[in-house]
Short mmCIF file of C-alpha atoms and ligand atoms in Angstrom, two decimals:
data_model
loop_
_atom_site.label_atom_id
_atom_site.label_comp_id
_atom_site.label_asym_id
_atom_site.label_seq_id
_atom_site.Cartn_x
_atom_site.Cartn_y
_atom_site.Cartn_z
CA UNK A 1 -104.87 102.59 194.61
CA UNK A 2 -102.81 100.68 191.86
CA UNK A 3 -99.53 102.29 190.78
CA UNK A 4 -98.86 104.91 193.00
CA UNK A 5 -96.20 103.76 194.90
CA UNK A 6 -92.74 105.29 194.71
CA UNK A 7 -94.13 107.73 191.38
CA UNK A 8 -93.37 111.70 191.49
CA UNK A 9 -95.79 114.00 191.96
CA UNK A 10 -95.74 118.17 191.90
CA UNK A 11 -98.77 119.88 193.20
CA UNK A 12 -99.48 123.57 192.99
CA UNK A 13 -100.96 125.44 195.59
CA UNK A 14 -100.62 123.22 198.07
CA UNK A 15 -99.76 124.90 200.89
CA UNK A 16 -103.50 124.77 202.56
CA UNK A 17 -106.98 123.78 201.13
CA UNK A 18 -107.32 121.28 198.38
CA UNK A 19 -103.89 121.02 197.34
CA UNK A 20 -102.80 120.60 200.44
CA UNK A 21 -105.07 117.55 201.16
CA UNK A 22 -104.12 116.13 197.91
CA UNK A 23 -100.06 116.59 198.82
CA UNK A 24 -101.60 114.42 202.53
CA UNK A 25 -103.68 111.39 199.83
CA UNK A 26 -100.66 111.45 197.39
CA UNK A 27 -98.11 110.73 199.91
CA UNK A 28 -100.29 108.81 201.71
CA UNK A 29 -100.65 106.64 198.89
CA UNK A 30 -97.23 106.41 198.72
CA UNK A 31 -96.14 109.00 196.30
CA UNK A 32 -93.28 111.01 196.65
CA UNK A 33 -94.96 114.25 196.94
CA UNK A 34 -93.18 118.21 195.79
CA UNK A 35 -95.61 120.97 197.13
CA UNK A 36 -95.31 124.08 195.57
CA UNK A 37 -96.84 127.47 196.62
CA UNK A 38 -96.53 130.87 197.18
CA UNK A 39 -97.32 130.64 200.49
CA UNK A 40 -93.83 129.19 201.53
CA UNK A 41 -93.80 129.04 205.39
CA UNK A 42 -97.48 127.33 205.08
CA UNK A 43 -95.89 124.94 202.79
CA UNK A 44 -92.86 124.13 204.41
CA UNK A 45 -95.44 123.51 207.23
CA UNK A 46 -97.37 121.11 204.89
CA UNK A 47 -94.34 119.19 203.78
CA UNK A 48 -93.05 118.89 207.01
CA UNK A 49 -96.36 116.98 208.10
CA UNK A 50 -96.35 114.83 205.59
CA UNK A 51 -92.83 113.84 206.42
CA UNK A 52 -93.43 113.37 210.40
CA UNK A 53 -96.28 111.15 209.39
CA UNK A 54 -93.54 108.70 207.61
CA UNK A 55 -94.50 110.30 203.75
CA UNK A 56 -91.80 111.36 200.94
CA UNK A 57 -91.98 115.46 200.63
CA UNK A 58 -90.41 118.33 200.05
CA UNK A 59 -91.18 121.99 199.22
CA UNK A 60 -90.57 124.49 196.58
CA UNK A 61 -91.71 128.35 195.51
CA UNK A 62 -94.03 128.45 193.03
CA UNK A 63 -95.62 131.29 191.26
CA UNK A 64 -97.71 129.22 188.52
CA UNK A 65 -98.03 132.26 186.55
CA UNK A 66 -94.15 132.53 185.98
CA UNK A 67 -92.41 130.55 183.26
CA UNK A 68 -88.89 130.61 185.19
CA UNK A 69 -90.59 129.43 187.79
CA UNK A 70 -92.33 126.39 186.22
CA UNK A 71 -88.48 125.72 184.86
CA UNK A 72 -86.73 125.99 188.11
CA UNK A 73 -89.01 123.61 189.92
CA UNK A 74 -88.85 120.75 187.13
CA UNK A 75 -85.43 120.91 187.06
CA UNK A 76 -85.05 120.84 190.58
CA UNK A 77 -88.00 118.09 190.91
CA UNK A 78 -86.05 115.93 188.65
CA UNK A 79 -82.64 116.43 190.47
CA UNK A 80 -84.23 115.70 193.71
CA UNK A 81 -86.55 112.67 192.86
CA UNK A 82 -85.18 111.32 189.81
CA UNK A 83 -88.61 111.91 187.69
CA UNK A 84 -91.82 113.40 187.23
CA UNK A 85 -95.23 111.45 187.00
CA UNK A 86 -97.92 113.29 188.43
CA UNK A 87 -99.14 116.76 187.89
CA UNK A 88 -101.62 118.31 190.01
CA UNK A 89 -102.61 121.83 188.45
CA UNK A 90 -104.46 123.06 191.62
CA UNK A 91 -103.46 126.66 192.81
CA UNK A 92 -105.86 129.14 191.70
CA UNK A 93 -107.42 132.19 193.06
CA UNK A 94 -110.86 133.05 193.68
CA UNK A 95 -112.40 136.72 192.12
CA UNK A 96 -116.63 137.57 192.55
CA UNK A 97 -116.48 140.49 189.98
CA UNK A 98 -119.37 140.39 187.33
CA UNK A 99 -118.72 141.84 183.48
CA UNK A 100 -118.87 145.33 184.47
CA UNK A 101 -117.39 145.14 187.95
CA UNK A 102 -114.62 143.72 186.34
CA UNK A 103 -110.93 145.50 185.80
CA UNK A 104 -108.31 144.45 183.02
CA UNK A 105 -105.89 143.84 185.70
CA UNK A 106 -108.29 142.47 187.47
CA UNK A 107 -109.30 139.75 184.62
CA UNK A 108 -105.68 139.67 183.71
CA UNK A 109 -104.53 138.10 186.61
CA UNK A 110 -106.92 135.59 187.00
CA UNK A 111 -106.26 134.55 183.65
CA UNK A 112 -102.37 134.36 184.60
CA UNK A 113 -102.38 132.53 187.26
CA UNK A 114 -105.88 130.19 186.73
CA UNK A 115 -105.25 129.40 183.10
CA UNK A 116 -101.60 130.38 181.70
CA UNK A 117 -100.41 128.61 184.76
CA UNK A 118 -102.25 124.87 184.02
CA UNK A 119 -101.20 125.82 180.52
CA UNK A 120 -97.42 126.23 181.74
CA UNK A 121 -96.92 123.07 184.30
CA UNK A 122 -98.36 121.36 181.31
CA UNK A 123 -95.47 122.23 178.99
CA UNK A 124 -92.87 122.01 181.73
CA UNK A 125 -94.15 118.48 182.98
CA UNK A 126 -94.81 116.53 179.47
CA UNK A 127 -91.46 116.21 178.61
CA UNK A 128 -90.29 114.73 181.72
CA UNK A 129 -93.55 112.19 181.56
CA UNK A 130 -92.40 111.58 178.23
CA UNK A 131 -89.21 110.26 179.35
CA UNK A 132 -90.69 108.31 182.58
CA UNK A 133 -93.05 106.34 179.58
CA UNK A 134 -96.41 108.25 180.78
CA UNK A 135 -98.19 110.42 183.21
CA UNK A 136 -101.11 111.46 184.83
CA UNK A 137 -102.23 115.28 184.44
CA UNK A 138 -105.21 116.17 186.57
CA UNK A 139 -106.00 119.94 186.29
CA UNK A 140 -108.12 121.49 188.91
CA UNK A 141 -111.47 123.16 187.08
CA UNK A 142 -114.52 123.75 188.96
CA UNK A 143 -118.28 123.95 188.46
CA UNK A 144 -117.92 127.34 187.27
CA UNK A 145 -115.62 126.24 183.87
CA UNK A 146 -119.09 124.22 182.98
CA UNK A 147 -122.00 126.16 184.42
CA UNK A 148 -122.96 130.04 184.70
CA UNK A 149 -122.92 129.99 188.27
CA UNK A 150 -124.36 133.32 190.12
CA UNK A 151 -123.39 135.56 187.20
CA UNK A 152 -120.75 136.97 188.67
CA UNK A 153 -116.87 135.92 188.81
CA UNK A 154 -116.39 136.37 184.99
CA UNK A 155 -112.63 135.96 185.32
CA UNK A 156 -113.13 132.90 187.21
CA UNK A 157 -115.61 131.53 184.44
CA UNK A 158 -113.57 132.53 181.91
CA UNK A 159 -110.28 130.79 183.12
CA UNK A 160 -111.91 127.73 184.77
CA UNK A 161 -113.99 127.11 181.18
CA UNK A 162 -110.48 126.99 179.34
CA UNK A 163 -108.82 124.99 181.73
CA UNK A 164 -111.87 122.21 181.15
CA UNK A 165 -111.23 122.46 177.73
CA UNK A 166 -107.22 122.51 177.74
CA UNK A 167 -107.29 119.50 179.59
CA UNK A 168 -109.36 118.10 176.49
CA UNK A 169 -107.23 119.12 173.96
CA UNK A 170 -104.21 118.03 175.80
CA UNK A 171 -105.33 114.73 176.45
CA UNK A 172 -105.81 114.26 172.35
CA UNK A 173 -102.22 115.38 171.76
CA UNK A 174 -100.43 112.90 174.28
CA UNK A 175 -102.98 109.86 174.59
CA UNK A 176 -100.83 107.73 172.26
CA UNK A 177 -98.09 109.01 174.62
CA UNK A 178 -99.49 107.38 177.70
CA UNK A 179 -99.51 110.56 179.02
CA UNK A 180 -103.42 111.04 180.81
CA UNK A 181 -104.88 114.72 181.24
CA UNK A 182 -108.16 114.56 183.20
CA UNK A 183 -110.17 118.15 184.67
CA UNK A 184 -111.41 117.77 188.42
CA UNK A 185 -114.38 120.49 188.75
CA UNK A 186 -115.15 120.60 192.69
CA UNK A 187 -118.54 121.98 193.71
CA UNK A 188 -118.57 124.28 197.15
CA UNK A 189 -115.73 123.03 199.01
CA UNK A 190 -114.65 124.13 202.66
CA UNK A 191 -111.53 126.02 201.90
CA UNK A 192 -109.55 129.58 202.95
CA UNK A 193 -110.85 130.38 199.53
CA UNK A 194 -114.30 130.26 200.20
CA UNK A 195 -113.60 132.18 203.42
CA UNK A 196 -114.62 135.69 202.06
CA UNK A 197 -117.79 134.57 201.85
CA UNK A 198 -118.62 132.03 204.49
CA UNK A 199 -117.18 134.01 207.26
CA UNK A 200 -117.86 137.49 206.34
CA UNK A 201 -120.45 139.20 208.55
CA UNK A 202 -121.89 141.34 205.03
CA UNK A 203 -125.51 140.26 204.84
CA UNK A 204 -124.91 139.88 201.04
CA UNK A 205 -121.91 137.40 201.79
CA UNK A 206 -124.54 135.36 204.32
CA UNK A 207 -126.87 135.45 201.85
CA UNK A 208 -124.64 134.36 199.16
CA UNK A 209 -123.60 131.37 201.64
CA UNK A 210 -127.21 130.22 201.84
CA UNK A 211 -128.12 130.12 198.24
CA UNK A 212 -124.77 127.91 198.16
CA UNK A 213 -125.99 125.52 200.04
CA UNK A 214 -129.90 125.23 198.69
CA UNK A 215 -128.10 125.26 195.51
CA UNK A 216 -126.36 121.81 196.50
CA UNK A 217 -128.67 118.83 196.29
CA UNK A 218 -126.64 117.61 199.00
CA UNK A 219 -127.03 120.41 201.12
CA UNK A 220 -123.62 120.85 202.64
CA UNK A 221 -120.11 122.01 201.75
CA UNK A 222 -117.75 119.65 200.41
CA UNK A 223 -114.64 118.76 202.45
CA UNK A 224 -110.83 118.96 201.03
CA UNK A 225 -110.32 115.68 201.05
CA UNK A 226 -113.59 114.17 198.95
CA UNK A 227 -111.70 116.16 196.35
CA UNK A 228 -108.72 115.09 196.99
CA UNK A 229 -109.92 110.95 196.80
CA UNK A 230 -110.76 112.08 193.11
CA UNK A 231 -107.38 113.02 191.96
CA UNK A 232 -105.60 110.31 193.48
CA UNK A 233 -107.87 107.95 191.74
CA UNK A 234 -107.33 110.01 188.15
CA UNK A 235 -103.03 109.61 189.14
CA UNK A 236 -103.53 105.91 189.70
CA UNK A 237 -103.39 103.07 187.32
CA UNK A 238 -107.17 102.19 188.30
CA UNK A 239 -107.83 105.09 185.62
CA UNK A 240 -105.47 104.20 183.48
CA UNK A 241 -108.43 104.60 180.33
CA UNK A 242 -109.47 107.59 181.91
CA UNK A 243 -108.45 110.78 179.61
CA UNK A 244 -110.11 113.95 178.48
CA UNK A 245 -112.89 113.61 180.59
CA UNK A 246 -114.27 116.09 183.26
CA UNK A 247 -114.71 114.45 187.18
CA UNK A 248 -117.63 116.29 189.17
CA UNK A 249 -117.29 116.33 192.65
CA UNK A 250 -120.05 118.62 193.51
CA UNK A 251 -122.37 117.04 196.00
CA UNK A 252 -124.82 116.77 192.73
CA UNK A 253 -124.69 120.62 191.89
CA UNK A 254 -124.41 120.26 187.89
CA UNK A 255 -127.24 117.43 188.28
CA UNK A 256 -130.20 119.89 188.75
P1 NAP B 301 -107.11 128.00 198.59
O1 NAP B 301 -107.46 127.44 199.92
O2 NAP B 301 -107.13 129.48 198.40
O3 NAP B 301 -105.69 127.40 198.16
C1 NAP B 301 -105.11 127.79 196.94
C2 NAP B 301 -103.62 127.97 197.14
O4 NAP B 301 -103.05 128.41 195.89
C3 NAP B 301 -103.30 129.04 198.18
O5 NAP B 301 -102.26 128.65 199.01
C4 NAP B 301 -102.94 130.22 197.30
O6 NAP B 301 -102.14 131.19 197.94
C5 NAP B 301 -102.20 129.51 196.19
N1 NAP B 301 -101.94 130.40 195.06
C6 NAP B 301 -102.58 131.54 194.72
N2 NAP B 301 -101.98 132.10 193.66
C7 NAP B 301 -100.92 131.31 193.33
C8 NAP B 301 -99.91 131.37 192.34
N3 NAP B 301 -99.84 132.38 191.48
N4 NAP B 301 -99.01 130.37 192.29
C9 NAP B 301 -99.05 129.35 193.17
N5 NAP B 301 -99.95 129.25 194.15
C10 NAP B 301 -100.90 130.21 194.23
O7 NAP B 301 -108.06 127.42 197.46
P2 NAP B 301 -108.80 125.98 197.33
O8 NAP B 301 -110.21 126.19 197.67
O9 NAP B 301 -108.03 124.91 197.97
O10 NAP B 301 -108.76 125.85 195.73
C11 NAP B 301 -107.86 125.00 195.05
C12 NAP B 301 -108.33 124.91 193.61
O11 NAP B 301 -109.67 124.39 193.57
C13 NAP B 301 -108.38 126.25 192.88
O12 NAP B 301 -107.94 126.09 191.55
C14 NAP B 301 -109.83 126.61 192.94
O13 NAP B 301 -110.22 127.49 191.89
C15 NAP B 301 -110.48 125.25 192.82
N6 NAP B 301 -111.85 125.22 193.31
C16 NAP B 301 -112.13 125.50 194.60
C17 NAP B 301 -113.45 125.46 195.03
C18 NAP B 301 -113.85 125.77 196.46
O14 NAP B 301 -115.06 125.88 196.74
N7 NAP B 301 -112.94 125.87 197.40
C19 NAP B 301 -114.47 125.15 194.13
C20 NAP B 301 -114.13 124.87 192.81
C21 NAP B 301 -112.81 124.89 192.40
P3 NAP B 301 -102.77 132.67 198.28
O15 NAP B 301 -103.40 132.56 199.62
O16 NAP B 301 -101.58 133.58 198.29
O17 NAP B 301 -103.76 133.03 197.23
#
């Protein structure tokens, strides 16, 4: 894809999963790729790969939900690579709680860490795109910011729906900028964090699984790496009038 080559990326939560094969795409692409995580022996593991298979990498602790965090890794992005150009908001965690099932810690730190944390490597990262002339901001939604899903997962809902709708508002304030914010919402996808449900031996959880998949015109799970395709497509110049918009990859899920 156009423009890649040689640009700075940081991507969150990318230590296994989706972020993980988007750290693989990016540096396949030739980006020079910092994965961030809190998982930090998985992620060393991660950046190591992608270094053995001739790719520019490194890793750093992240706790997206921590502003001297966010700070910390900028800086030290910047000293390392010279720039930022790419931000990949992707780390996130998973919750099935319904409105009532629901605690305030509980809903709290979802919130934190799916929503105040695309909020925060937005703030940190602008200014350093600012000063490279532009950038590409590709924040990690999912079906459930757009659609009511199962009705369960309010949390999830909740923080997923504002992150679709950051990325909107974001994308106004820094389009003259050359600056490009663009939401990714994956359907299903064959991750650790849809583990709890597709390998649990709970009848509910099978059950659950099932409906999943009728639910998916498709019929199947999606893999890591079909969302991964997306994002390095949004980071490239091939979308470079591509802003504010919301990317389905949901083997036709939102369709029906
Ligand atoms: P995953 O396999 O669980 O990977 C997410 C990574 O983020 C994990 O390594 C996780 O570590 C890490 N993380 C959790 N909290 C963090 C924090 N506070 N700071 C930094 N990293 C943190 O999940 P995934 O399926 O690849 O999901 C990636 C993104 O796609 C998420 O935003 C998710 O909501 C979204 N998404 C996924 C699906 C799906 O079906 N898989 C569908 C729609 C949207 P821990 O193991 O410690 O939590």
């Amino acid at each position: 894809m156009r423009g890649l080559r040689q640009k700075v990326a940081i991507v969150t939560g990318a230590a296994r999963g989706i972020g993980a094969a988007t750290a693989q795409r990016l540096a396949d692409e030739g980006v020079k790729v910092l994965l961030t995580d809190v998982l930090s022996a998985e992620g060393e593991a991660m950046a190591q790969l992608i270094l053995d298979r001739g790719g520019e990498a490194a890793y750093a602790y992240l706790d997206v939900s921590d502003e001297a965090n966010w700070e910390r890794v900028v800086r030290s992005a910047v000293e390392r690579f010279g720039a930022i150009h790419i931000l990949v908001n992707n780390a996130g965690i998973g919750t099935l709680p319904d409105v009532e099932q629901e605690t305030l810690d509980g809903f709290n730190r979802t919130i934190a860490i799916n929503q105040v944390g695309v909020w925060l490597g937005m703030k940190y990262t602008i200014p350093q795109m600012r000063a490279s002339g532009g950038g590409s901001i590709i924040n990690i939604s999912s079906i459930f910011g757009t659609v009511g899903g199962f009705g369960g997962s309010i949390a999830y809902h909740a923080a997923k729906g504002a992150v679709r709708l950051m990325t909107k508002n974001a994308a106004v304030r820094y389009a003259k900028e050359n600056i490009r914010v663009n939401s990714v919402h994956p359907g299903f996808i064959d991750t650790p964090m849809i583990s709890q449900v597709k390998d649990s031996s709970d009848p509910a959880m099978q059950q659950m699984m099932s409906t999943i998949l009728g639910m998916t015109p498709m019929g199947r799970l999606g893999k890591p790496e079909e969302i991964a395709a997306m994002v390095a497509f949004l980071a490239s110049d091939d979308a470079a009038f591509c802003t504010g918009a919301e990317f389905y990859v949901d083997g036709g899920w939102t369709a029906i």
